[in-house]
């Protein structure tokens, strides 16, 4: 791993989970073409006893097990020289959004720590200044699925992976809105007609229609995003004035 190649280094108890779906479609083709690199390390390889123990009971009592700081720290040290921020996938973290995805894609790579059980000892997270990131307000069995989601979102933005930059520019969240409805041939299906404007060949009318649809669907389905969009638009108008 070296040079300027965008690299993902993943620490996990289940290395067989990778590349998983990242080996398919756009991400998989990009991986095969050398547009990005994936390195996966088994955290158990850094355990210090014959049983390869990586967890222990929580101090203070309570259910489940906690990943040991000494084992996790040794695993992190093994990728200390790899590029990019060290990210721990956890429901407690900063919510992953498209702005953060773009920030990760613009960097040299990512180092990802996938937790299991009840989580990771806080001391190693503090000592290593780990960035905690959440893919949503729900709980998964471990960080592997969250890491796959994060990497898929990031890798598709890397140069050459998607191929069509215009496609990325029109997707949900890229302009602060959800994506407009999509249609293809046939123009009429089961008595349902596609919007006439999309058949007009008038690019500016199509653009305006799509923007209006994106605004409508965002306002109806995600009022939180709509409020942020309005606030950013008002801020931009003030700056121009």
JSON list of C-alpha atoms in Angstrom, two decimals:
[
{"chain": "A", "resi": 1, "resn": "UNK", "atom": "CA", "xyz": [0.00, 0.00, 0.00]},
{"chain": "A", "resi": 2, "resn": "UNK", "atom": "CA", "xyz": [1.57, 3.25, -1.01]},
{"chain": "A", "resi": 3, "resn": "UNK", "atom": "CA", "xyz": [1.80, 6.06, -3.47]},
{"chain": "A", "resi": 4, "resn": "UNK", "atom": "CA", "xyz": [-1.26, 8.17, -4.08]},
{"chain": "A", "resi": 5, "resn": "UNK", "atom": "CA", "xyz": [-3.72, 5.28, -4.28]},
{"chain": "A", "resi": 6, "resn": "UNK", "atom": "CA", "xyz": [-6.81, 5.85, -2.11]},
{"chain": "A", "resi": 7, "resn": "UNK", "atom": "CA", "xyz": [-6.63, 3.07, 0.47]},
{"chain": "A", "resi": 8, "resn": "UNK", "atom": "CA", "xyz": [-9.09, 1.62, 2.98]},
{"chain": "A", "resi": 9, "resn": "UNK", "atom": "CA", "xyz": [-7.52, -0.27, 5.90]},
{"chain": "A", "resi": 10, "resn": "UNK", "atom": "CA", "xyz": [-10.09, -2.21, 7.93]},
{"chain": "A", "resi": 11, "resn": "UNK", "atom": "CA", "xyz": [-9.69, -3.74, 11.40]},
{"chain": "A", "resi": 12, "resn": "UNK", "atom": "CA", "xyz": [-12.30, -6.42, 12.05]},
{"chain": "A", "resi": 13, "resn": "UNK", "atom": "CA", "xyz": [-12.98, -9.69, 13.82]},
{"chain": "A", "resi": 14, "resn": "UNK", "atom": "CA", "xyz": [-14.58, -10.95, 10.61]},
{"chain": "A", "resi": 15, "resn": "UNK", "atom": "CA", "xyz": [-12.16, -10.31, 7.71]},
{"chain": "A", "resi": 16, "resn": "UNK", "atom": "CA", "xyz": [-14.18, -12.63, 5.50]},
{"chain": "A", "resi": 17, "resn": "UNK", "atom": "CA", "xyz": [-16.89, -9.93, 5.40]},
{"chain": "A", "resi": 18, "resn": "UNK", "atom": "CA", "xyz": [-14.67, -7.96, 2.99]},
{"chain": "A", "resi": 19, "resn": "UNK", "atom": "CA", "xyz": [-14.78, -7.04, 0.21]},
{"chain": "A", "resi": 20, "resn": "UNK", "atom": "CA", "xyz": [-18.30, -8.50, 0.21]},
{"chain": "A", "resi": 21, "resn": "UNK", "atom": "CA", "xyz": [-20.53, -6.25, -1.92]},
{"chain": "A", "resi": 22, "resn": "UNK", "atom": "CA", "xyz": [-17.57, -3.93, -2.43]},
{"chain": "A", "resi": 23, "resn": "UNK", "atom": "CA", "xyz": [-16.24, -6.55, -4.82]},
{"chain": "A", "resi": 24, "resn": "UNK", "atom": "CA", "xyz": [-19.24, -6.04, -7.10]},
{"chain": "A", "resi": 25, "resn": "UNK", "atom": "CA", "xyz": [-20.43, -3.41, -9.58]},
{"chain": "A", "resi": 26, "resn": "UNK", "atom": "CA", "xyz": [-18.74, 0.01, -9.58]},
{"chain": "A", "resi": 27, "resn": "UNK", "atom": "CA", "xyz": [-16.68, -0.48, -6.42]},
{"chain": "A", "resi": 28, "resn": "UNK", "atom": "CA", "xyz": [-15.59, -3.97, -7.48]},
{"chain": "A", "resi": 29, "resn": "UNK", "atom": "CA", "xyz": [-14.56, -2.86, -10.94]},
{"chain": "A", "resi": 30, "resn": "UNK", "atom": "CA", "xyz": [-12.67, 0.07, -9.44]},
{"chain": "A", "resi": 31, "resn": "UNK", "atom": "CA", "xyz": [-10.91, -2.29, -7.04]},
{"chain": "A", "resi": 32, "resn": "UNK", "atom": "CA", "xyz": [-9.97, -4.65, -9.85]},
{"chain": "A", "resi": 33, "resn": "UNK", "atom": "CA", "xyz": [-8.68, -1.75, -11.99]},
{"chain": "A", "resi": 34, "resn": "UNK", "atom": "CA", "xyz": [-6.52, -0.44, -9.16]},
{"chain": "A", "resi": 35, "resn": "UNK", "atom": "CA", "xyz": [-8.48, 2.79, -8.65]},
{"chain": "A", "resi": 36, "resn": "UNK", "atom": "CA", "xyz": [-8.53, 2.12, -4.91]},
{"chain": "A", "resi": 37, "resn": "UNK", "atom": "CA", "xyz": [-7.08, -0.45, -2.53]},
{"chain": "A", "resi": 38, "resn": "UNK", "atom": "CA", "xyz": [-8.50, -2.50, 0.34]},
{"chain": "A", "resi": 39, "resn": "UNK", "atom": "CA", "xyz": [-6.48, -3.95, 3.22]},
{"chain": "A", "resi": 40, "resn": "UNK", "atom": "CA", "xyz": [-8.22, -6.08, 5.88]},
{"chain": "A", "resi": 41, "resn": "UNK", "atom": "CA", "xyz": [-6.63, -7.12, 9.19]},
{"chain": "A", "resi": 42, "resn": "UNK", "atom": "CA", "xyz": [-8.02, -9.60, 11.71]},
{"chain": "A", "resi": 43, "resn": "UNK", "atom": "CA", "xyz": [-8.05, -8.05, 15.19]},
{"chain": "A", "resi": 44, "resn": "UNK", "atom": "CA", "xyz": [-7.64, -11.52, 16.72]},
{"chain": "A", "resi": 45, "resn": "UNK", "atom": "CA", "xyz": [-4.15, -11.69, 15.27]},
{"chain": "A", "resi": 46, "resn": "UNK", "atom": "CA", "xyz": [-3.16, -9.08, 17.87]},
{"chain": "A", "resi": 47, "resn": "UNK", "atom": "CA", "xyz": [-4.43, -10.99, 20.89]},
{"chain": "A", "resi": 48, "resn": "UNK", "atom": "CA", "xyz": [-1.77, -12.02, 23.41]},
{"chain": "A", "resi": 49, "resn": "UNK", "atom": "CA", "xyz": [-3.01, -15.36, 24.70]},
{"chain": "A", "resi": 50, "resn": "UNK", "atom": "CA", "xyz": [-3.37, -18.80, 23.16]},
{"chain": "A", "resi": 51, "resn": "UNK", "atom": "CA", "xyz": [-7.16, -18.44, 23.01]},
{"chain": "A", "resi": 52, "resn": "UNK", "atom": "CA", "xyz": [-6.84, -15.21, 20.94]},
{"chain": "A", "resi": 53, "resn": "UNK", "atom": "CA", "xyz": [-9.10, -13.39, 23.39]},
{"chain": "A", "resi": 54, "resn": "UNK", "atom": "CA", "xyz": [-10.16, -9.91, 22.31]},
{"chain": "A", "resi": 55, "resn": "UNK", "atom": "CA", "xyz": [-12.83, -9.06, 24.89]},
{"chain": "A", "resi": 56, "resn": "UNK", "atom": "CA", "xyz": [-13.62, -9.09, 28.59]},
{"chain": "A", "resi": 57, "resn": "UNK", "atom": "CA", "xyz": [-16.53, -8.34, 30.91]},
{"chain": "A", "resi": 58, "resn": "UNK", "atom": "CA", "xyz": [-17.45, -4.65, 31.39]},
{"chain": "A", "resi": 59, "resn": "UNK", "atom": "CA", "xyz": [-16.06, -2.94, 34.48]},
{"chain": "A", "resi": 60, "resn": "UNK", "atom": "CA", "xyz": [-18.88, -1.96, 36.80]},
{"chain": "A", "resi": 61, "resn": "UNK", "atom": "CA", "xyz": [-20.99, -4.88, 35.68]},
{"chain": "A", "resi": 62, "resn": "UNK", "atom": "CA", "xyz": [-23.61, -5.19, 33.02]},
{"chain": "A", "resi": 63, "resn": "UNK", "atom": "CA", "xyz": [-24.42, -7.47, 30.09]},
{"chain": "A", "resi": 64, "resn": "UNK", "atom": "CA", "xyz": [-22.20, -8.47, 27.21]},
{"chain": "A", "resi": 65, "resn": "UNK", "atom": "CA", "xyz": [-18.50, -8.09, 26.60]},
{"chain": "A", "resi": 66, "resn": "UNK", "atom": "CA", "xyz": [-16.20, -5.16, 25.73]},
{"chain": "A", "resi": 67, "resn": "UNK", "atom": "CA", "xyz": [-13.28, -5.23, 23.29]},
{"chain": "A", "resi": 68, "resn": "UNK", "atom": "CA", "xyz": [-9.98, -4.92, 25.17]},
{"chain": "A", "resi": 69, "resn": "UNK", "atom": "CA", "xyz": [-7.96, -1.71, 24.81]},
{"chain": "A", "resi": 70, "resn": "UNK", "atom": "CA", "xyz": [-4.59, -3.47, 24.60]},
{"chain": "A", "resi": 71, "resn": "UNK", "atom": "CA", "xyz": [-5.65, -5.74, 21.75]},
{"chain": "A", "resi": 72, "resn": "UNK", "atom": "CA", "xyz": [-7.40, -2.99, 19.82]},
{"chain": "A", "resi": 73, "resn": "UNK", "atom": "CA", "xyz": [-4.46, -0.64, 20.31]},
{"chain": "A", "resi": 74, "resn": "UNK", "atom": "CA", "xyz": [-2.02, -3.21, 18.94]},
{"chain": "A", "resi": 75, "resn": "UNK", "atom": "CA", "xyz": [-4.23, -3.62, 15.87]},
{"chain": "A", "resi": 76, "resn": "UNK", "atom": "CA", "xyz": [-4.42, 0.14, 15.37]},
{"chain": "A", "resi": 77, "resn": "UNK", "atom": "CA", "xyz": [-0.65, 0.42, 15.68]},
{"chain": "A", "resi": 78, "resn": "UNK", "atom": "CA", "xyz": [-0.30, -2.02, 12.79]},
{"chain": "A", "resi": 79, "resn": "UNK", "atom": "CA", "xyz": [-2.03, 0.48, 10.47]},
{"chain": "A", "resi": 80, "resn": "UNK", "atom": "CA", "xyz": [-0.69, 3.63, 12.09]},
{"chain": "A", "resi": 81, "resn": "UNK", "atom": "CA", "xyz": [1.22, 4.56, 8.94]},
{"chain": "A", "resi": 82, "resn": "UNK", "atom": "CA", "xyz": [-1.70, 3.94, 6.60]},
{"chain": "A", "resi": 83, "resn": "UNK", "atom": "CA", "xyz": [-3.36, 7.03, 5.10]},
{"chain": "A", "resi": 84, "resn": "UNK", "atom": "CA", "xyz": [-6.47, 8.80, 6.31]},
{"chain": "A", "resi": 85, "resn": "UNK", "atom": "CA", "xyz": [-8.35, 9.37, 9.56]},
{"chain": "A", "resi": 86, "resn": "UNK", "atom": "CA", "xyz": [-9.03, 6.54, 11.99]},
{"chain": "A", "resi": 87, "resn": "UNK", "atom": "CA", "xyz": [-12.80, 5.97, 12.11]},
{"chain": "A", "resi": 88, "resn": "UNK", "atom": "CA", "xyz": [-14.74, 3.84, 14.59]},
{"chain": "A", "resi": 89, "resn": "UNK", "atom": "CA", "xyz": [-18.23, 2.82, 13.43]},
{"chain": "A", "resi": 90, "resn": "UNK", "atom": "CA", "xyz": [-20.69, 3.32, 16.30]},
{"chain": "A", "resi": 91, "resn": "UNK", "atom": "CA", "xyz": [-24.27, 4.56, 16.83]},
{"chain": "A", "resi": 92, "resn": "UNK", "atom": "CA", "xyz": [-22.79, 7.20, 19.17]},
{"chain": "A", "resi": 93, "resn": "UNK", "atom": "CA", "xyz": [-20.79, 8.82, 16.41]},
{"chain": "A", "resi": 94, "resn": "UNK", "atom": "CA", "xyz": [-21.27, 11.77, 14.10]},
{"chain": "A", "resi": 95, "resn": "UNK", "atom": "CA", "xyz": [-24.00, 10.97, 11.62]},
{"chain": "A", "resi": 96, "resn": "UNK", "atom": "CA", "xyz": [-22.61, 10.09, 8.21]},
{"chain": "A", "resi": 97, "resn": "UNK", "atom": "CA", "xyz": [-23.88, 12.47, 5.53]},
{"chain": "A", "resi": 98, "resn": "UNK", "atom": "CA", "xyz": [-22.89, 13.30, 1.98]},
{"chain": "A", "resi": 99, "resn": "UNK", "atom": "CA", "xyz": [-20.68, 16.19, 3.08]},
{"chain": "A", "resi": 100, "resn": "UNK", "atom": "CA", "xyz": [-18.60, 13.83, 5.25]},
{"chain": "A", "resi": 101, "resn": "UNK", "atom": "CA", "xyz": [-18.54, 11.25, 2.44]},
{"chain": "A", "resi": 102, "resn": "UNK", "atom": "CA", "xyz": [-17.12, 13.86, 0.07]},
{"chain": "A", "resi": 103, "resn": "UNK", "atom": "CA", "xyz": [-14.54, 14.85, 2.69]},
{"chain": "A", "resi": 104, "resn": "UNK", "atom": "CA", "xyz": [-13.39, 11.24, 3.03]},
{"chain": "A", "resi": 105, "resn": "UNK", "atom": "CA", "xyz": [-13.28, 10.78, -0.76]},
{"chain": "A", "resi": 106, "resn": "UNK", "atom": "CA", "xyz": [-11.12, 13.88, -1.13]},
{"chain": "A", "resi": 107, "resn": "UNK", "atom": "CA", "xyz": [-8.56, 12.52, 1.32]},
{"chain": "A", "resi": 108, "resn": "UNK", "atom": "CA", "xyz": [-5.87, 9.85, 0.89]},
{"chain": "A", "resi": 109, "resn": "UNK", "atom": "CA", "xyz": [-7.86, 7.01, 2.42]},
{"chain": "A", "resi": 110, "resn": "UNK", "atom": "CA", "xyz": [-9.52, 5.71, 5.58]},
{"chain": "A", "resi": 111, "resn": "UNK", "atom": "CA", "xyz": [-8.64, 3.47, 8.50]},
{"chain": "A", "resi": 112, "resn": "UNK", "atom": "CA", "xyz": [-11.76, 1.78, 9.85]},
{"chain": "A", "resi": 113, "resn": "UNK", "atom": "CA", "xyz": [-12.26, 0.07, 13.20]},
{"chain": "A", "resi": 114, "resn": "UNK", "atom": "CA", "xyz": [-15.20, -2.34, 13.30]},
{"chain": "A", "resi": 115, "resn": "UNK", "atom": "CA", "xyz": [-16.45, -2.98, 16.82]},
{"chain": "A", "resi": 116, "resn": "UNK", "atom": "CA", "xyz": [-18.32, -6.02, 18.11]},
{"chain": "A", "resi": 117, "resn": "UNK", "atom": "CA", "xyz": [-20.05, -7.11, 21.32]},
{"chain": "A", "resi": 118, "resn": "UNK", "atom": "CA", "xyz": [-21.00, -4.07, 23.45]},
{"chain": "A", "resi": 119, "resn": "UNK", "atom": "CA", "xyz": [-18.27, -1.97, 21.87]},
{"chain": "A", "resi": 120, "resn": "UNK", "atom": "CA", "xyz": [-14.65, -0.88, 22.40]},
{"chain": "A", "resi": 121, "resn": "UNK", "atom": "CA", "xyz": [-12.98, 0.28, 25.62]},
{"chain": "A", "resi": 122, "resn": "UNK", "atom": "CA", "xyz": [-13.21, 4.09, 25.66]},
{"chain": "A", "resi": 123, "resn": "UNK", "atom": "CA", "xyz": [-9.58, 4.55, 26.71]},
{"chain": "A", "resi": 124, "resn": "UNK", "atom": "CA", "xyz": [-8.15, 3.35, 23.40]},
{"chain": "A", "resi": 125, "resn": "UNK", "atom": "CA", "xyz": [-10.62, 5.50, 21.47]},
{"chain": "A", "resi": 126, "resn": "UNK", "atom": "CA", "xyz": [-9.47, 8.54, 23.44]},
{"chain": "A", "resi": 127, "resn": "UNK", "atom": "CA", "xyz": [-5.77, 7.67, 23.27]},
{"chain": "A", "resi": 128, "resn": "UNK", "atom": "CA", "xyz": [-5.88, 7.21, 19.50]},
{"chain": "A", "resi": 129, "resn": "UNK", "atom": "CA", "xyz": [-8.12, 10.24, 18.91]},
{"chain": "A", "resi": 130, "resn": "UNK", "atom": "CA", "xyz": [-10.57, 8.12, 16.96]},
{"chain": "A", "resi": 131, "resn": "UNK", "atom": "CA", "xyz": [-13.32, 9.78, 14.91]},
{"chain": "A", "resi": 132, "resn": "UNK", "atom": "CA", "xyz": [-16.62, 8.11, 15.80]},
{"chain": "A", "resi": 133, "resn": "UNK", "atom": "CA", "xyz": [-19.10, 7.87, 12.90]},
{"chain": "A", "resi": 134, "resn": "UNK", "atom": "CA", "xyz": [-22.64, 6.49, 12.75]},
{"chain": "A", "resi": 135, "resn": "UNK", "atom": "CA", "xyz": [-24.48, 5.35, 9.62]},
{"chain": "A", "resi": 136, "resn": "UNK", "atom": "CA", "xyz": [-27.87, 5.85, 11.28]},
{"chain": "A", "resi": 137, "resn": "UNK", "atom": "CA", "xyz": [-29.93, 5.85, 14.43]},
{"chain": "A", "resi": 138, "resn": "UNK", "atom": "CA", "xyz": [-30.14, 2.09, 14.79]},
{"chain": "A", "resi": 139, "resn": "UNK", "atom": "CA", "xyz": [-28.01, -0.73, 16.18]},
{"chain": "A", "resi": 140, "resn": "UNK", "atom": "CA", "xyz": [-26.21, -3.37, 14.10]},
{"chain": "A", "resi": 141, "resn": "UNK", "atom": "CA", "xyz": [-24.55, -6.56, 15.29]},
{"chain": "A", "resi": 142, "resn": "UNK", "atom": "CA", "xyz": [-21.14, -5.07, 14.50]},
{"chain": "A", "resi": 143, "resn": "UNK", "atom": "CA", "xyz": [-19.27, -2.44, 12.58]},
{"chain": "A", "resi": 144, "resn": "UNK", "atom": "CA", "xyz": [-18.68, -4.49, 9.43]},
{"chain": "A", "resi": 145, "resn": "UNK", "atom": "CA", "xyz": [-22.00, -3.65, 7.77]},
{"chain": "A", "resi": 146, "resn": "UNK", "atom": "CA", "xyz": [-21.57, 0.01, 8.67]},
{"chain": "A", "resi": 147, "resn": "UNK", "atom": "CA", "xyz": [-18.04, -0.02, 7.23]},
{"chain": "A", "resi": 148, "resn": "UNK", "atom": "CA", "xyz": [-19.32, -1.50, 3.98]},
{"chain": "A", "resi": 149, "resn": "UNK", "atom": "CA", "xyz": [-21.97, 1.22, 3.74]},
{"chain": "A", "resi": 150, "resn": "UNK", "atom": "CA", "xyz": [-19.44, 3.98, 4.42]},
{"chain": "A", "resi": 151, "resn": "UNK", "atom": "CA", "xyz": [-16.90, 2.60, 1.94]},
{"chain": "A", "resi": 152, "resn": "UNK", "atom": "CA", "xyz": [-19.48, 2.12, -0.80]},
{"chain": "A", "resi": 153, "resn": "UNK", "atom": "CA", "xyz": [-20.61, 5.74, -0.43]},
{"chain": "A", "resi": 154, "resn": "UNK", "atom": "CA", "xyz": [-17.02, 7.01, -0.53]},
{"chain": "A", "resi": 155, "resn": "UNK", "atom": "CA", "xyz": [-15.46, 4.78, -3.19]},
{"chain": "A", "resi": 156, "resn": "UNK", "atom": "CA", "xyz": [-18.07, 5.61, -5.85]},
{"chain": "A", "resi": 157, "resn": "UNK", "atom": "CA", "xyz": [-16.92, 9.26, -5.66]},
{"chain": "A", "resi": 158, "resn": "UNK", "atom": "CA", "xyz": [-13.27, 8.44, -6.34]},
{"chain": "A", "resi": 159, "resn": "UNK", "atom": "CA", "xyz": [-11.93, 9.54, -9.75]},
{"chain": "A", "resi": 160, "resn": "UNK", "atom": "CA", "xyz": [-12.73, 7.02, -12.47]},
{"chain": "A", "resi": 161, "resn": "UNK", "atom": "CA", "xyz": [-14.93, 4.72, -10.36]},
{"chain": "A", "resi": 162, "resn": "UNK", "atom": "CA", "xyz": [-18.35, 5.99, -11.41]},
{"chain": "A", "resi": 163, "resn": "UNK", "atom": "CA", "xyz": [-17.32, 7.14, -14.86]},
{"chain": "A", "resi": 164, "resn": "UNK", "atom": "CA", "xyz": [-20.10, 9.72, -15.29]},
{"chain": "A", "resi": 165, "resn": "UNK", "atom": "CA", "xyz": [-19.50, 12.77, -13.10]},
{"chain": "A", "resi": 166, "resn": "UNK", "atom": "CA", "xyz": [-22.87, 14.23, -14.11]},
{"chain": "A", "resi": 167, "resn": "UNK", "atom": "CA", "xyz": [-24.63, 11.23, -12.59]},
{"chain": "A", "resi": 168, "resn": "UNK", "atom": "CA", "xyz": [-23.02, 11.89, -9.21]},
{"chain": "A", "resi": 169, "resn": "UNK", "atom": "CA", "xyz": [-23.91, 15.58, -9.39]},
{"chain": "A", "resi": 170, "resn": "UNK", "atom": "CA", "xyz": [-27.63, 14.82, -9.76]},
{"chain": "A", "resi": 171, "resn": "UNK", "atom": "CA", "xyz": [-27.93, 12.29, -6.93]},
{"chain": "A", "resi": 172, "resn": "UNK", "atom": "CA", "xyz": [-29.70, 12.75, -3.62]},
{"chain": "A", "resi": 173, "resn": "UNK", "atom": "CA", "xyz": [-28.01, 15.18, -1.18]},
{"chain": "A", "resi": 174, "resn": "UNK", "atom": "CA", "xyz": [-25.47, 16.53, -3.68]},
{"chain": "A", "resi": 175, "resn": "UNK", "atom": "CA", "xyz": [-27.33, 19.85, -3.87]},
{"chain": "A", "resi": 176, "resn": "UNK", "atom": "CA", "xyz": [-28.91, 19.58, -0.45]},
{"chain": "A", "resi": 177, "resn": "UNK", "atom": "CA", "xyz": [-32.05, 17.91, -1.80]},
{"chain": "A", "resi": 178, "resn": "UNK", "atom": "CA", "xyz": [-33.40, 14.41, -2.33]},
{"chain": "A", "resi": 179, "resn": "UNK", "atom": "CA", "xyz": [-33.23, 13.19, -5.90]},
{"chain": "A", "resi": 180, "resn": "UNK", "atom": "CA", "xyz": [-36.10, 13.84, -8.32]},
{"chain": "A", "resi": 181, "resn": "UNK", "atom": "CA", "xyz": [-38.26, 10.91, -9.59]},
{"chain": "A", "resi": 182, "resn": "UNK", "atom": "CA", "xyz": [-36.70, 8.86, -12.40]},
{"chain": "A", "resi": 183, "resn": "UNK", "atom": "CA", "xyz": [-38.30, 7.51, -15.58]},
{"chain": "A", "resi": 184, "resn": "UNK", "atom": "CA", "xyz": [-37.19, 5.46, -18.60]},
{"chain": "A", "resi": 185, "resn": "UNK", "atom": "CA", "xyz": [-38.74, 3.71, -21.60]},
{"chain": "A", "resi": 186, "resn": "UNK", "atom": "CA", "xyz": [-41.44, 2.72, -22.37]},
{"chain": "A", "resi": 187, "resn": "UNK", "atom": "CA", "xyz": [-43.03, 6.18, -22.25]},
{"chain": "A", "resi": 188, "resn": "UNK", "atom": "CA", "xyz": [-46.32, 4.52, -21.22]},
{"chain": "A", "resi": 189, "resn": "UNK", "atom": "CA", "xyz": [-46.43, 1.50, -18.95]},
{"chain": "A", "resi": 190, "resn": "UNK", "atom": "CA", "xyz": [-49.62, -0.19, -17.66]},
{"chain": "A", "resi": 191, "resn": "UNK", "atom": "CA", "xyz": [-51.56, 2.95, -18.49]},
{"chain": "A", "resi": 192, "resn": "UNK", "atom": "CA", "xyz": [-49.12, 5.21, -16.62]},
{"chain": "A", "resi": 193, "resn": "UNK", "atom": "CA", "xyz": [-47.44, 7.87, -18.74]},
{"chain": "A", "resi": 194, "resn": "UNK", "atom": "CA", "xyz": [-44.06, 9.41, -18.06]},
{"chain": "A", "resi": 195, "resn": "UNK", "atom": "CA", "xyz": [-44.15, 13.21, -17.67]},
{"chain": "A", "resi": 196, "resn": "UNK", "atom": "CA", "xyz": [-44.41, 14.92, -21.05]},
{"chain": "A", "resi": 197, "resn": "UNK", "atom": "CA", "xyz": [-41.63, 17.37, -20.21]},
{"chain": "A", "resi": 198, "resn": "UNK", "atom": "CA", "xyz": [-39.12, 14.51, -20.16]},
{"chain": "A", "resi": 199, "resn": "UNK", "atom": "CA", "xyz": [-40.02, 13.67, -23.76]},
{"chain": "A", "resi": 200, "resn": "UNK", "atom": "CA", "xyz": [-39.81, 17.28, -24.95]},
{"chain": "A", "resi": 201, "resn": "UNK", "atom": "CA", "xyz": [-36.09, 17.38, -25.66]},
{"chain": "A", "resi": 202, "resn": "UNK", "atom": "CA", "xyz": [-36.01, 20.83, -24.01]},
{"chain": "A", "resi": 203, "resn": "UNK", "atom": "CA", "xyz": [-33.07, 20.55, -21.60]},
{"chain": "A", "resi": 204, "resn": "UNK", "atom": "CA", "xyz": [-33.76, 23.72, -19.63]},
{"chain": "A", "resi": 205, "resn": "UNK", "atom": "CA", "xyz": [-37.41, 22.74, -19.06]},
{"chain": "A", "resi": 206, "resn": "UNK", "atom": "CA", "xyz": [-36.30, 19.29, -17.96]},
{"chain": "A", "resi": 207, "resn": "UNK", "atom": "CA", "xyz": [-33.77, 20.82, -15.56]},
{"chain": "A", "resi": 208, "resn": "UNK", "atom": "CA", "xyz": [-36.37, 23.13, -14.03]},
{"chain": "A", "resi": 209, "resn": "UNK", "atom": "CA", "xyz": [-38.91, 20.28, -13.72]},
{"chain": "A", "resi": 210, "resn": "UNK", "atom": "CA", "xyz": [-36.38, 18.05, -11.98]},
{"chain": "A", "resi": 211, "resn": "UNK", "atom": "CA", "xyz": [-35.38, 20.80, -9.55]},
{"chain": "A", "resi": 212, "resn": "UNK", "atom": "CA", "xyz": [-39.04, 21.47, -8.70]},
{"chain": "A", "resi": 213, "resn": "UNK", "atom": "CA", "xyz": [-39.66, 17.74, -8.17]},
{"chain": "A", "resi": 214, "resn": "UNK", "atom": "CA", "xyz": [-36.57, 17.44, -5.97]},
{"chain": "A", "resi": 215, "resn": "UNK", "atom": "CA", "xyz": [-37.77, 20.35, -3.85]},
{"chain": "A", "resi": 216, "resn": "UNK", "atom": "CA", "xyz": [-41.28, 18.88, -3.56]},
{"chain": "A", "resi": 217, "resn": "UNK", "atom": "CA", "xyz": [-40.13, 15.40, -2.52]},
{"chain": "A", "resi": 218, "resn": "UNK", "atom": "CA", "xyz": [-37.63, 16.83, -0.03]},
{"chain": "A", "resi": 219, "resn": "UNK", "atom": "CA", "xyz": [-40.22, 19.13, 1.53]},
{"chain": "A", "resi": 220, "resn": "UNK", "atom": "CA", "xyz": [-42.72, 16.27, 1.87]},
{"chain": "A", "resi": 221, "resn": "UNK", "atom": "CA", "xyz": [-40.47, 13.43, 2.98]},
{"chain": "A", "resi": 222, "resn": "UNK", "atom": "CA", "xyz": [-37.58, 15.05, 4.81]},
{"chain": "A", "resi": 223, "resn": "UNK", "atom": "CA", "xyz": [-38.58, 18.36, 6.42]},
{"chain": "A", "resi": 224, "resn": "UNK", "atom": "CA", "xyz": [-35.28, 18.37, 8.32]},
{"chain": "A", "resi": 225, "resn": "UNK", "atom": "CA", "xyz": [-33.29, 18.42, 5.07]},
{"chain": "A", "resi": 226, "resn": "UNK", "atom": "CA", "xyz": [-35.72, 20.96, 3.59]},
{"chain": "A", "resi": 227, "resn": "UNK", "atom": "CA", "xyz": [-35.13, 23.35, 6.48]},
{"chain": "A", "resi": 228, "resn": "UNK", "atom": "CA", "xyz": [-31.36, 23.07, 6.04]},
{"chain": "A", "resi": 229, "resn": "UNK", "atom": "CA", "xyz": [-31.73, 23.63, 2.31]},
{"chain": "A", "resi": 230, "resn": "UNK", "atom": "CA", "xyz": [-33.80, 26.78, 2.84]},
{"chain": "A", "resi": 231, "resn": "UNK", "atom": "CA", "xyz": [-31.34, 28.06, 5.43]},
{"chain": "A", "resi": 232, "resn": "UNK", "atom": "CA", "xyz": [-28.35, 27.49, 3.14]},
{"chain": "A", "resi": 233, "resn": "UNK", "atom": "CA", "xyz": [-30.14, 29.15, 0.23]},
{"chain": "A", "resi": 234, "resn": "UNK", "atom": "CA", "xyz": [-31.05, 32.18, 2.36]},
{"chain": "A", "resi": 235, "resn": "UNK", "atom": "CA", "xyz": [-27.46, 32.38, 3.59]},
{"chain": "A", "resi": 236, "resn": "UNK", "atom": "CA", "xyz": [-26.20, 32.30, 0.02]},
{"chain": "A", "resi": 237, "resn": "UNK", "atom": "CA", "xyz": [-28.58, 35.05, -1.02]},
{"chain": "A", "resi": 238, "resn": "UNK", "atom": "CA", "xyz": [-27.36, 37.22, 1.86]},
{"chain": "A", "resi": 239, "resn": "UNK", "atom": "CA", "xyz": [-23.73, 36.66, 0.89]},
{"chain": "A", "resi": 240, "resn": "UNK", "atom": "CA", "xyz": [-24.48, 37.66, -2.70]},
{"chain": "A", "resi": 241, "resn": "UNK", "atom": "CA", "xyz": [-26.27, 40.80, -1.47]}
]
